[in-house]
Coordinates of C-alpha atoms and ligand atoms in Angstrom, one line a residue:
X4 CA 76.5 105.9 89.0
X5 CA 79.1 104.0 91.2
X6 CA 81.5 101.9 90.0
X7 CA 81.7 99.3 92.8
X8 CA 79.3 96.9 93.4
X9 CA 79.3 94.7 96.5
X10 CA 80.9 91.7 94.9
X11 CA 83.9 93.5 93.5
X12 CA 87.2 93.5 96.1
X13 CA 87.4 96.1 98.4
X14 CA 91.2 95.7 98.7
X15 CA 92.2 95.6 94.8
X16 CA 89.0 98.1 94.1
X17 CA 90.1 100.7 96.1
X18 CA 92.8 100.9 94.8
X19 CA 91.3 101.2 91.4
X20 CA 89.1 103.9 92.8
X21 CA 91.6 106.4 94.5
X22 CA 93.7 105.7 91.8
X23 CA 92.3 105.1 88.5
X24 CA 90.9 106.3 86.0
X25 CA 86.9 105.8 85.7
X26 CA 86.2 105.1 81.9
X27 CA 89.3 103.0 82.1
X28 CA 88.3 100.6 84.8
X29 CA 84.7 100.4 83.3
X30 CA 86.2 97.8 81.1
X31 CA 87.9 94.6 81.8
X32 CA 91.0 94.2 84.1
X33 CA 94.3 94.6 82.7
X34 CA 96.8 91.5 83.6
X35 CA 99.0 91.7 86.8
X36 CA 102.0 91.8 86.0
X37 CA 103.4 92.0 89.8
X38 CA 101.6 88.7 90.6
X39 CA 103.9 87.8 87.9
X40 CA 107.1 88.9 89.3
X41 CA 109.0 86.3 91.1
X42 CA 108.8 85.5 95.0
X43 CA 112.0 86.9 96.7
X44 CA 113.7 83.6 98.6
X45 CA 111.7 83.4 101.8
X46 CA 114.0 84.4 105.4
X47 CA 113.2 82.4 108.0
X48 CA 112.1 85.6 110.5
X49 CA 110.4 88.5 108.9
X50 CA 111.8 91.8 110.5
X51 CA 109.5 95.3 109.8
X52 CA 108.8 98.2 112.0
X53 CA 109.7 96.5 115.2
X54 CA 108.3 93.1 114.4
X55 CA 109.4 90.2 114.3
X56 CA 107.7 87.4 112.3
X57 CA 107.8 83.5 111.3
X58 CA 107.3 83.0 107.9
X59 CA 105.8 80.2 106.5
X60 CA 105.1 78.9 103.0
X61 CA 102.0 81.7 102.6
X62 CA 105.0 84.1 102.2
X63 CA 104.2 85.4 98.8
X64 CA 106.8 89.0 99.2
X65 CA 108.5 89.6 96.0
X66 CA 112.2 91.5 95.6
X67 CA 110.6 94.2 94.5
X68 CA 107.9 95.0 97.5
X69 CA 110.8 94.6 100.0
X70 CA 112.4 96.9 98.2
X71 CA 109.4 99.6 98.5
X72 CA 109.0 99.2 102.0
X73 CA 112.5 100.3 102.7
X74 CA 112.4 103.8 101.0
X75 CA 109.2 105.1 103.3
X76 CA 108.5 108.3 100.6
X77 CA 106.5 109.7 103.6
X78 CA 109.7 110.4 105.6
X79 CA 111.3 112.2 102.8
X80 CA 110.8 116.3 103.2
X81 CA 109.8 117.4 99.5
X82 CA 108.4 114.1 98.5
X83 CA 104.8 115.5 97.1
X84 CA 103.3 112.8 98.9
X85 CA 104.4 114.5 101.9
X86 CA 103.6 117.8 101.5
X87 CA 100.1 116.9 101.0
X88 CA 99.8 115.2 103.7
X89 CA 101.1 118.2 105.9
X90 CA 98.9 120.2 103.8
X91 CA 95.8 118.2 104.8
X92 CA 97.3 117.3 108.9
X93 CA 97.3 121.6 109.2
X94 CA 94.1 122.0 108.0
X95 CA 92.0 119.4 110.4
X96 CA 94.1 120.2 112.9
X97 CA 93.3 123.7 112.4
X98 CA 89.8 123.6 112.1
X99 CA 89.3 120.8 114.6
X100 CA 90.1 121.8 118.2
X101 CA 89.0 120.4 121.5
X102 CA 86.8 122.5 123.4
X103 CA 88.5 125.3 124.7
X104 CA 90.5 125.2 121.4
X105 CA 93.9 124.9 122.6
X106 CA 94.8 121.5 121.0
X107 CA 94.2 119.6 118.1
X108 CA 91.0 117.0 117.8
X109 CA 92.0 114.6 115.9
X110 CA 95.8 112.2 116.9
X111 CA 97.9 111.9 114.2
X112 CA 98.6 108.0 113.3
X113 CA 102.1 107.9 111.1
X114 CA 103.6 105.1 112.7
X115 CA 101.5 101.7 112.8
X116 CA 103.6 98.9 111.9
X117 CA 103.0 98.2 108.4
X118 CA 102.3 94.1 109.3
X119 CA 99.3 93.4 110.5
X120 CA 97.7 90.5 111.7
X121 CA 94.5 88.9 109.1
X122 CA 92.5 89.8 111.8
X123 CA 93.4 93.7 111.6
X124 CA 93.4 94.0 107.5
X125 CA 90.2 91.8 107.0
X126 CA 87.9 89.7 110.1
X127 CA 88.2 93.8 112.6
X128 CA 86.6 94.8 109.5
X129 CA 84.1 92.1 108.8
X130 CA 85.7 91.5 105.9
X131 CA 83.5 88.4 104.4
X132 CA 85.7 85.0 104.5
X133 CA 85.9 84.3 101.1
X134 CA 86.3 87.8 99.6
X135 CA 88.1 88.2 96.9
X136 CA 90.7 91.2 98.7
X137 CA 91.9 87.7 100.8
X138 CA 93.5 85.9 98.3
X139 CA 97.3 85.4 97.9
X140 CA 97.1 87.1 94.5
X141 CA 95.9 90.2 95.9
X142 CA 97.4 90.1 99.6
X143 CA 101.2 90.4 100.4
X144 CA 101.6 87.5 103.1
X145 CA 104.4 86.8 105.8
X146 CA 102.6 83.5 107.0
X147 CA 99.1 82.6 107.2
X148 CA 98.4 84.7 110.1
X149 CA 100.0 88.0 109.0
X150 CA 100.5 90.2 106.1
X151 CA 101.0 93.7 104.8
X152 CA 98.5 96.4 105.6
X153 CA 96.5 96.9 102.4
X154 CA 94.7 100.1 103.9
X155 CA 95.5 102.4 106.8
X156 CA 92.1 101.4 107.9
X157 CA 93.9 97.8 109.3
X158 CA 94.3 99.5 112.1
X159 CA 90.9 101.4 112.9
X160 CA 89.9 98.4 115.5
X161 CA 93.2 98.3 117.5
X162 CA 93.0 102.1 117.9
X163 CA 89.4 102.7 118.8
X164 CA 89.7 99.7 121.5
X165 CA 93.2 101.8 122.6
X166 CA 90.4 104.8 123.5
X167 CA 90.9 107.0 120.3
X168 CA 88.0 109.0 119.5
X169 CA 89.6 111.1 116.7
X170 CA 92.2 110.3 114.5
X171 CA 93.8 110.1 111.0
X172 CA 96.2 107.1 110.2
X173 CA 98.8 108.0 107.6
X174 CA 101.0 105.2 106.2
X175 CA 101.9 103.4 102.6
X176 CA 100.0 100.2 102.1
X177 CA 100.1 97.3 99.8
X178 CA 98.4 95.3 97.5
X179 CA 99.4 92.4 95.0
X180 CA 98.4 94.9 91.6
X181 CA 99.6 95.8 88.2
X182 CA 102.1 98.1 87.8
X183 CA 100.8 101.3 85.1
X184 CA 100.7 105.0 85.1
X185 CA 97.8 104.8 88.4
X186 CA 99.0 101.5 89.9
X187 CA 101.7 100.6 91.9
X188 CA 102.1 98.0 94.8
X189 CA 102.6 100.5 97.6
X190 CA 100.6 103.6 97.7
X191 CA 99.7 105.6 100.4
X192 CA 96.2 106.5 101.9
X193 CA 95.3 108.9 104.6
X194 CA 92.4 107.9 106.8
X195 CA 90.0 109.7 109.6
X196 CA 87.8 108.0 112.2
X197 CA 85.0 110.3 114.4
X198 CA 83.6 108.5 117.0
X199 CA 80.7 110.4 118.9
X200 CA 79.0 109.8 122.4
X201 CA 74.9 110.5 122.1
X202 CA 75.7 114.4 123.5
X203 CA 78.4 114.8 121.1
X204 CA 76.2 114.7 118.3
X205 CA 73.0 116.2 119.9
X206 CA 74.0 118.2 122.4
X207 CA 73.2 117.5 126.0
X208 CA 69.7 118.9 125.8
X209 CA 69.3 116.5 122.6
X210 CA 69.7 113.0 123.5
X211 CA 66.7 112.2 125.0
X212 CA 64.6 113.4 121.7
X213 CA 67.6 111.8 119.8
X214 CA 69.2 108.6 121.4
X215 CA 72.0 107.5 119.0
X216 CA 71.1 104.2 118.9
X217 CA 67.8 102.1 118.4
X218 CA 66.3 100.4 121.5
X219 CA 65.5 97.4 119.0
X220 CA 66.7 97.0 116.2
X221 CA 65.6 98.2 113.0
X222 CA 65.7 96.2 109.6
X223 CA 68.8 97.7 107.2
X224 CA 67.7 100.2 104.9
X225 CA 70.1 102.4 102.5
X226 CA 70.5 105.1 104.1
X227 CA 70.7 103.0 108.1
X228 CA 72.2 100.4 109.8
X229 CA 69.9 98.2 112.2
X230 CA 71.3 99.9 115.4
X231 CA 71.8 103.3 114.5
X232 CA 68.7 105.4 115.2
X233 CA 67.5 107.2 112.1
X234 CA 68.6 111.1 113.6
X235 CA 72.0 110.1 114.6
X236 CA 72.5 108.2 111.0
X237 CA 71.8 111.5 109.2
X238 CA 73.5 113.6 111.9
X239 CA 76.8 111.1 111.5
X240 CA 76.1 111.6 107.2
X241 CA 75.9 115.2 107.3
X242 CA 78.8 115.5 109.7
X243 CA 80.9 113.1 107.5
X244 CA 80.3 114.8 104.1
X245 CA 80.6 118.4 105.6
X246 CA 84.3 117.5 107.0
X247 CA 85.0 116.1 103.6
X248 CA 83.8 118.6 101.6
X249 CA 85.6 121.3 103.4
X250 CA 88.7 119.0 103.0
X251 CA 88.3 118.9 99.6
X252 CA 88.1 123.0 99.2
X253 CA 90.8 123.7 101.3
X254 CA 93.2 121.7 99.1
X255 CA 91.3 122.4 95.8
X256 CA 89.9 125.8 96.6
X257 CA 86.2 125.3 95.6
X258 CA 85.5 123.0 93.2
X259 CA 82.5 120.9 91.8
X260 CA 81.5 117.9 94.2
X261 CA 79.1 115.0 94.0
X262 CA 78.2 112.0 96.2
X263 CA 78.1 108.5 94.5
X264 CA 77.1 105.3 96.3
X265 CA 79.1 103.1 97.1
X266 CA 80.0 99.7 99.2
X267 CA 82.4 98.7 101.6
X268 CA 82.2 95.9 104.3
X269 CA 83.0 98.1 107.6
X270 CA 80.8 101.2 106.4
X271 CA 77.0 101.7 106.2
X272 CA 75.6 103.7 104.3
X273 CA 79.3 103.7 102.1
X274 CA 80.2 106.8 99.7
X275 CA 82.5 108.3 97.3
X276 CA 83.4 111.8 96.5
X277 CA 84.1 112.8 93.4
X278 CA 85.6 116.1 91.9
X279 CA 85.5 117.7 89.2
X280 CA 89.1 118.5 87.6
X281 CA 89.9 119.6 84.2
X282 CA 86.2 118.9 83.2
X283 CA 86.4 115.3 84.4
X284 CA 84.7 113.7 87.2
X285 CA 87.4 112.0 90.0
X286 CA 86.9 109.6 92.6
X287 CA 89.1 111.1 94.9
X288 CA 88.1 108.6 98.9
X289 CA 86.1 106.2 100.2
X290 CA 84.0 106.9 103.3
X291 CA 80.8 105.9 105.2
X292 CA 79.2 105.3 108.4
X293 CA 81.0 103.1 110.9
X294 CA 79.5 99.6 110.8
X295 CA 77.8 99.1 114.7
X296 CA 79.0 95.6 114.8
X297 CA 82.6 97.1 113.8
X298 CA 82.4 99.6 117.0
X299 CA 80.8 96.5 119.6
X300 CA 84.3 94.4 118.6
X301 CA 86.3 97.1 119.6
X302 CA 84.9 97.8 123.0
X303 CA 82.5 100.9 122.0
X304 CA 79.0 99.7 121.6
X305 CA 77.2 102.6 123.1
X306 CA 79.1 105.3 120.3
X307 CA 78.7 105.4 116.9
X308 CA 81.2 107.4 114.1
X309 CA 82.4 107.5 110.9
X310 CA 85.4 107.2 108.4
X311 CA 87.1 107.8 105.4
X312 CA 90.1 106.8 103.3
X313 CA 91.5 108.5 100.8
X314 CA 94.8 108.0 98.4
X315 CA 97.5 110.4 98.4
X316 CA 98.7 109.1 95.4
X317 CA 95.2 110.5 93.8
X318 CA 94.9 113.8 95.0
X319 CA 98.3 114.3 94.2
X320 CA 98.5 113.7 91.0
X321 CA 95.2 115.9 90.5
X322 CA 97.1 118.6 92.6
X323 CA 100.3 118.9 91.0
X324 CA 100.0 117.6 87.8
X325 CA 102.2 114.3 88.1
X326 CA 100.7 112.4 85.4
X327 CA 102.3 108.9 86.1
X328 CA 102.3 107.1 90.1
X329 CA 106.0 106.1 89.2
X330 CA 107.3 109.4 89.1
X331 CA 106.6 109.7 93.2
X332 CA 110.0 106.7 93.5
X333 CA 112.0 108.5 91.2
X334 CA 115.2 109.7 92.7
X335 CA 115.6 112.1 89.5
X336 CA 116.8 115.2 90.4
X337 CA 114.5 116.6 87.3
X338 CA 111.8 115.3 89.5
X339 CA 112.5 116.2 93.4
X340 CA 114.2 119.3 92.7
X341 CA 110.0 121.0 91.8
X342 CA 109.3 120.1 95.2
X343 CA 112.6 121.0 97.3
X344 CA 112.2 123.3 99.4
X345 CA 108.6 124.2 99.1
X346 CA 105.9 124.8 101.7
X347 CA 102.9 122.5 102.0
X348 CA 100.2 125.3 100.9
X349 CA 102.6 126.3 97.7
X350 CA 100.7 126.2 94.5
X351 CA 103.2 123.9 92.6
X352 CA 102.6 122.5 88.5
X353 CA 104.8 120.0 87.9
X354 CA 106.5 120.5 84.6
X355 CA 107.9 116.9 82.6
X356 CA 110.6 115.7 82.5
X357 CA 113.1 114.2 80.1
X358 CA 113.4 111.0 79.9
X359 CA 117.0 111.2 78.6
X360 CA 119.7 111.2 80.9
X361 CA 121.5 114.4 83.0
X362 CA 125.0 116.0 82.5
X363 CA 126.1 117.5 85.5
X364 CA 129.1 120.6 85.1
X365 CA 130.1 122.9 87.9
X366 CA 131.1 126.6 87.3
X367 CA 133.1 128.2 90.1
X368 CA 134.4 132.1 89.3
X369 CA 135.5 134.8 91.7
X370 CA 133.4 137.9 91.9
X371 CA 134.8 141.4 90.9
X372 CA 136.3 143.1 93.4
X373 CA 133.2 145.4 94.6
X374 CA 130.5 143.1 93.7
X375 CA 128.6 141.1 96.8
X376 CA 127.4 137.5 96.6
X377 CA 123.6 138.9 96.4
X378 CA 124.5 141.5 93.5
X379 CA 125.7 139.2 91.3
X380 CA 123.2 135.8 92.2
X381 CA 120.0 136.4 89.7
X382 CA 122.8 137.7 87.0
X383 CA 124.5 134.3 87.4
X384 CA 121.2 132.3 87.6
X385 CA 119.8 134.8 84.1
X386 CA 123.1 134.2 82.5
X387 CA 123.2 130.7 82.6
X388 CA 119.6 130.5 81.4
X389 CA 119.6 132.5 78.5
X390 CA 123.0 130.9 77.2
X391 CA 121.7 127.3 78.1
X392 CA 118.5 127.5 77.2
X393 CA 116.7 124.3 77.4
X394 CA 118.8 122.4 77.8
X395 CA 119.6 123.6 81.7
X396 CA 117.2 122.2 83.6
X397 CA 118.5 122.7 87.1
X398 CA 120.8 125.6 88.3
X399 CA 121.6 125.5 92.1
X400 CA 123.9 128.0 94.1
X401 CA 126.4 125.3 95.8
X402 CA 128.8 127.2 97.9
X403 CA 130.3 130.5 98.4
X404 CA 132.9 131.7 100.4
X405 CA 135.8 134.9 100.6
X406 CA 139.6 134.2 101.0
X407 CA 140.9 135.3 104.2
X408 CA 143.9 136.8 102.8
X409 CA 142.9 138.3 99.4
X410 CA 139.4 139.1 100.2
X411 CA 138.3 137.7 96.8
X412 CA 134.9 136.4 96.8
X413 CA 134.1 133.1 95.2
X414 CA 130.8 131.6 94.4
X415 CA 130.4 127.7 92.6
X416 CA 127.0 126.8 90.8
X417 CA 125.9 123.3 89.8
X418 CA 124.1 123.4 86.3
X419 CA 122.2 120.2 85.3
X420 CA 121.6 119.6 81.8
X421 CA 119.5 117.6 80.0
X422 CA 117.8 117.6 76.4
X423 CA 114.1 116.8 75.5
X424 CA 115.2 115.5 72.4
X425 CA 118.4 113.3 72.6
X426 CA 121.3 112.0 74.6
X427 CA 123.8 115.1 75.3
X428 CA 127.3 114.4 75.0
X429 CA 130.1 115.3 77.5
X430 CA 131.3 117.3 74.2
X431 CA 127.7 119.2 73.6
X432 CA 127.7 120.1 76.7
X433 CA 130.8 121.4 77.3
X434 CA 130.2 123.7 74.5
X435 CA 127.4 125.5 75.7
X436 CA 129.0 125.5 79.1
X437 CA 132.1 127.3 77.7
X438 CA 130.0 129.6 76.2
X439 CA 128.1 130.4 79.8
X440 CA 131.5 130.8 81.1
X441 CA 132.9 133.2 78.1
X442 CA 129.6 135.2 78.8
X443 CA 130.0 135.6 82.6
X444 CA 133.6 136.9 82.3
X445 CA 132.8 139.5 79.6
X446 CA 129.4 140.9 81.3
X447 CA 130.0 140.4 84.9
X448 CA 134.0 140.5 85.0
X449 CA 133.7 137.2 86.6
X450 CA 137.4 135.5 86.7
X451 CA 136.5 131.8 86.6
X452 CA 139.2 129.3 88.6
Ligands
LIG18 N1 89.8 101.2 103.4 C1 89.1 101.6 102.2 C2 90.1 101.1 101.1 O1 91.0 101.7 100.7 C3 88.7 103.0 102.2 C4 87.7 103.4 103.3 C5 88.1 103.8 104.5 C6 86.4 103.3 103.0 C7 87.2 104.1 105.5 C8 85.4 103.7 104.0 C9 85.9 104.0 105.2 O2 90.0 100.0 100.6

């Protein structure tokens, strides 16, 4: 069963489809509430990523959007987003080498300039004129001409006509949607584009059993394209999945898989994988053989490829357990501090948190006179959590340091409360804070300043 069907948008639908939630979307479309949020006041130049662009009275960019594209959540260390997109950047470029294996296949793509021309988001990709993904209510545009990248794969025609063969485009994109636990108006996808020469998909000795391409063309059938010989469609199909697949275990570890149909305008035959997770199926990317005419307008007629695009957003949420797309802007410290730190191939579950606000109190004590920063550490951090309870839900080491002339050592924690329940007073607080203090003077000897 797929849930797209030719007619729907490919824009709005994707998004629907990395992000959503199957059964949900089987039923009518919720109201927009962004296309409902004002228009900011339109500048006369639009500046982004290097660009600099006339508007005109197309501009439909709201407060709001021009306030997402200035945080750039991909640029942020810990950001989730981030780590999973290191986490799936190592793995390709670890099992994808050029021959000789001593560097990386595939060229990393993080830094397209998020306007694009109409011609890159929609006509590169044969993008029928009156398709639904066009429209203002859909489409963030500067003037008629340009707008905002609503998929990394804007840019798949400027980069193969630039001589890429291999590459993944990483960026936030956005589209004119509702605003709910899976939707947002900037997300961010991860694309990859193969391209392959007749002997890199058959082998030298191959290609004259297999050419890549037919010498006349072929009518369209489901599983071909007119120009693509039958071999090298199946070749490009069972290369295609097999990356995927192995994508999908390396971030998942193994998991249940299936194939679903699927349409989009630049990709034929068109699929979607879908996961099982937590005993529900999930489409998790989009992905399909590169159209032929798509390859001809970029100055490759004789290769043929693939591509995929997939939403961070998605497999994030899957990954780690974030339950709600809002929670990847939140600069709660309840929030970022689950992913400071942490390595790309950490197994992190993302525990809730409360929506009631933080009291921040700092605790600064010298050490007893024998005692070493690293003796007394876990004691602190143990203390401090069996006192607190749960109402600590951060505790962070913040400085330590020893007096020159005394010798004493001194160490200062920052504990960050916060209740499930209610709003904690500055008094509340101060109570159980007194009482963490009382407890590390009479077990530890600690002599707080
Ligand atoms: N660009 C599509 C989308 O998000 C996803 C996709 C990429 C599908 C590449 C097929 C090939 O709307």
């Amino acid at each position: 069963m797929t849930l797209l069907s030719p007619s729907r948008c490919v824009s709005r639908r994707l998004c629907r489809i990395l992000l959503a939630n199957a059964a949900h979307y089987s039923n009518a479309e919720p109201a927009s509430s962004e296309s409902a949020t004002p228009k900011s006041s339109r500048p006369e130049i639009f500046k982004l990523d290097g660009k600099e662009i006339r508007t005109d009275s197309c501009w439909n960019l709201s407060n709001s959007v021009l306030t997402l594209l200035e945080r750039q959540l991909l640029n942020e260390p810990s950001n989730p987003l981030n780590l999973l997109k290191q986490r799936i950047v190592n793995h390709v470029h670890q099992t994808y080498r050029k021959p000789g294996g001593r560097s990386p296949l595939f060229t990393v793509c993080e830094r397209e300039p998020r306007v694009v021309t109409t011609f890159e988001n929609f006509d590169s990709l044969l993008t029928p004129a009156d398709h639904i993904s066009r429209r203002p209510s859909d489409t963030y545009y500067v003037n008629q001409d340009y707008c905002l990248r609503a998929h990394t794969t804007a840019h798949e025609h400027r980069l193969i006509r630039e001589g890429l063969d291999a590459f993944l485009t990483v960026g936030d994109v956005y589209r004119r949607d509702e605003i709910d636990k899976t939707h947002y108006p900037c997300f961010h996808q991860l694309e990859g584009v193969r391209l392959y020469a007749a002997d890199q998909l058959f082998g030298t000795a191959g290609i004259n059993q297999h050419p890549i391409l037919e010498k006349t063309p072929t009518e369209r059938k489901p599983h071909k394209q007119e120009k693509i010989a039958e071999d090298a469609s199946n070749a490009l199909q069972i290369q295609l999945k097999a990356f995927l697949e192995d994508l999908c275990d390396a971030i998942f570890g193994v998991c249940e898989k299936r194939w679903v149909d699927a349409y989009f305008p630049f990709t034929h035959p068109s699929f979607e994988l879908e996961i099982e997770y937590q005993g529900k199926w999930l489409e998790v990317l989009g992905c399909g053989v590169l159209e032929q005419k798509l390859m001809e307008m970029a100055g490759v007629p004789d290769k043929v490829g693939w591509a995929f695009g997939l939403g961070l957003e998605r497999l994030a949420m899957v990954l780690y357990t974030i339950p709600d797309i809002r929670l990847f802007w939140t600069k709660d410290s309840g929030f970022l501090s689950q992913f400071e730190g942490k390595s790309p191939t950490d197994s992190i579950v993302y525990k809730p948190i409360s929506a009631h606000p933080q009291v921040t109190f700092d605790v600064s004590f010298f050490l007893p006179e024998s005692v070493q920063f690293n003796d007394m550490t876990s004691d602190v951090y143990d203390t401090i959590r069996n006192v607190g309870g749960e109402l600590v839900e951060q505790v962070k080491l913040m400085d330590e340091f020893t007096n020159k002339k005394s010798g004493k050592r001194s160490q200062m924690y920052r504990i960050v409360y916060r209740s499930n329940e209610k709003s904690l007073t500055k008094q509340e607080v101060n109570a159980v804070h007194k009482a963490i203090e009382q407890e590390l003077v009479e077990k530890f000897s600690a002599v707080i300043r």
